[in-house]
C-alpha positions as CSV (number, residue, x, y, z in Angstrom):
1,X,-205.4,81.9,157.9
2,X,-204.9,81.1,161.6
3,X,-201.6,81.9,163.3
4,X,-200.9,78.2,164.0
5,X,-201.3,77.4,160.3
6,X,-199.0,80.3,159.4
7,X,-196.4,79.0,161.8
8,X,-196.7,75.5,160.4
9,X,-196.4,76.7,156.9
10,X,-193.4,78.9,157.6
11,X,-191.4,76.4,159.5
12,X,-192.5,73.5,157.3
13,X,-191.1,75.3,154.3
14,X,-187.9,76.3,156.1
15,X,-187.4,72.7,157.3
16,X,-186.8,71.7,153.7
17,X,-184.4,74.5,153.1
18,X,-182.3,74.1,156.2
19,X,-179.1,72.8,154.6
20,X,-176.7,72.0,157.4
21,X,-179.2,72.9,160.1
22,X,-181.7,75.6,161.0
23,X,-179.0,78.3,161.4
24,X,-178.6,78.3,157.6
25,X,-182.2,79.6,157.4
26,X,-181.9,82.4,160.0
27,X,-181.9,85.2,157.4
28,X,-185.1,83.9,156.0
29,X,-186.7,83.3,159.4
30,X,-185.7,86.9,160.4
31,X,-187.2,88.3,157.2
32,X,-190.4,86.3,157.7
33,X,-191.0,87.0,161.4
34,X,-189.6,90.5,161.6
35,X,-190.0,92.2,158.2
36,X,-192.9,90.4,156.5
37,X,-195.3,89.3,159.4
38,X,-194.1,91.8,162.1
39,X,-194.5,89.1,164.7
40,X,-191.2,90.2,166.4
41,X,-189.0,93.2,166.4
42,X,-185.4,92.8,165.4
43,X,-184.3,93.1,169.0
44,X,-186.9,90.4,170.1
45,X,-185.6,88.1,167.4
46,X,-182.0,88.5,168.4
47,X,-183.0,87.9,172.1
48,X,-184.9,84.7,171.3
49,X,-182.0,83.5,169.1
50,X,-179.6,84.1,172.0
51,X,-181.8,82.3,174.5
52,X,-182.3,79.4,172.0
53,X,-178.6,79.0,171.6
54,X,-177.9,79.2,175.3
55,X,-180.1,76.3,176.0
56,X,-178.9,72.8,175.5
57,X,-180.3,70.9,172.5
58,X,-180.5,71.3,168.8
59,X,-180.4,74.6,166.9
60,X,-184.0,74.3,165.9
61,X,-185.0,75.7,169.3
62,X,-185.4,79.1,167.7
63,X,-188.5,77.8,165.9
64,X,-189.9,76.6,169.2
65,X,-189.3,79.9,170.9
66,X,-190.8,81.9,168.1
67,X,-193.9,79.6,168.0
68,X,-194.3,79.8,171.8
69,X,-193.9,83.6,171.8
70,X,-196.6,83.9,169.1
71,X,-199.1,81.3,170.2
72,X,-198.1,79.9,173.6
73,X,-197.3,76.2,174.2
74,X,-199.4,75.1,171.3
75,X,-197.6,77.5,168.9
76,X,-194.2,76.1,170.2
77,X,-195.3,72.6,169.6
78,X,-196.6,73.4,166.1
79,X,-193.4,75.3,165.1
80,X,-191.2,72.5,166.5
81,X,-193.1,69.7,164.6
82,X,-193.2,71.8,161.5
83,X,-189.4,72.4,161.5
84,X,-188.7,68.7,162.2
85,X,-191.2,66.5,160.3
86,X,-190.8,67.6,156.6
87,X,-187.0,67.4,156.6
88,X,-187.1,64.2,158.8
89,X,-189.5,62.4,156.4
90,X,-187.4,63.6,153.4
91,X,-184.2,62.2,155.0
92,X,-185.9,58.8,155.6
93,X,-186.8,58.6,151.9
94,X,-183.6,60.0,150.5
95,X,-181.2,58.1,152.8
96,X,-182.2,54.8,151.2
97,X,-181.2,56.1,147.7
98,X,-178.2,58.0,149.0
99,X,-176.8,54.9,150.7
100,X,-177.3,52.7,147.6
101,X,-175.1,55.1,145.6
102,X,-172.4,55.7,148.1
103,X,-169.6,54.9,145.7
104,X,-170.8,57.0,142.8
105,X,-168.9,60.1,141.7
106,X,-172.0,62.3,141.6
107,X,-172.7,61.7,145.3
108,X,-169.2,62.9,146.2
109,X,-169.7,66.0,144.0
110,X,-173.0,66.8,145.7
111,X,-171.5,66.4,149.2
112,X,-168.5,68.6,148.3
113,X,-170.8,71.3,146.9
114,X,-173.0,71.3,150.0
115,X,-170.2,72.3,152.3
116,X,-169.5,75.9,150.8
117,X,-173.3,76.4,150.4
118,X,-173.9,75.6,154.0
119,X,-171.0,77.8,155.2
120,X,-172.3,80.7,153.1
121,X,-175.8,80.3,154.5
122,X,-174.5,80.2,158.1
123,X,-172.3,83.3,157.4
124,X,-175.4,85.1,156.0
125,X,-177.2,84.2,159.2
126,X,-174.4,85.7,161.3
127,X,-174.5,88.9,159.3
128,X,-178.3,89.2,159.9
129,X,-177.8,88.6,163.7
130,X,-174.9,91.1,163.9
131,X,-176.9,93.8,162.2
132,X,-179.9,93.2,164.5
133,X,-178.0,92.8,167.8
134,X,-175.4,95.6,167.4
135,X,-177.3,98.6,168.4
136,X,-174.4,100.8,169.2
137,X,-170.6,101.2,169.3
138,X,-170.2,99.1,172.4
139,X,-172.3,96.2,171.2
140,X,-170.4,96.3,167.9
141,X,-167.1,96.3,169.7
142,X,-168.2,93.3,171.9
143,X,-169.1,91.4,168.7
144,X,-165.8,92.1,167.1
145,X,-163.8,91.2,170.1
146,X,-165.8,88.0,170.7
147,X,-165.4,87.0,167.0
148,X,-161.7,87.6,167.2
149,X,-161.4,85.6,170.4
150,X,-163.5,82.8,169.0
151,X,-161.3,82.6,166.0
152,X,-157.9,83.0,167.6
153,X,-158.2,81.4,171.1
154,X,-159.4,78.2,172.7
155,X,-161.8,79.9,175.1
156,X,-165.0,78.1,175.6
157,X,-167.9,80.0,174.0
158,X,-169.8,80.1,177.3
159,X,-167.0,82.3,178.8
160,X,-167.3,84.7,175.9
161,X,-171.1,84.7,176.2
162,X,-170.8,85.4,180.0
163,X,-168.2,88.1,179.4
164,X,-170.4,89.8,176.7
165,X,-173.4,89.6,179.0
166,X,-171.5,91.1,181.9
167,X,-170.2,94.0,179.7
168,X,-173.8,94.5,178.3
169,X,-175.2,94.7,181.9
170,X,-172.6,97.1,183.1
171,X,-172.4,99.5,180.1
172,X,-175.5,99.2,177.9
């Protein structure tokens, strides 16, 4: 199977599983591209994820970056379309039914159930990224301090990103 078809298949499948956004599928993306296909190393995956999140735009940029890394601009386009189109088409179909039953109890139950599921998936993604990015005591310490500051302060995340980058450049 060609690389472009593999990219389309992978991100098309993940598009339908991305409850709450692409970040909820990061553990599976990492497993597929690092462990199963060996397209990227764990460090490369973490770096692409960091770059994708530093750029403005939606969190699906990680798919674009992986596709571009593997197969150039065409790969980036294929991965981007594959992560957008299946879920987008499903949303168009389901939204008509979803809106029709907006007052029903089952709809409120489903919406309430999706919140903890999404939170769990995003936390699993954070765990994967922490394990891949923290290559030593200093990087683990930077992660802990950044997490604590994010939780307890009102510092803008870009300040934390810049501070972590500076510490990494100086000491790693």
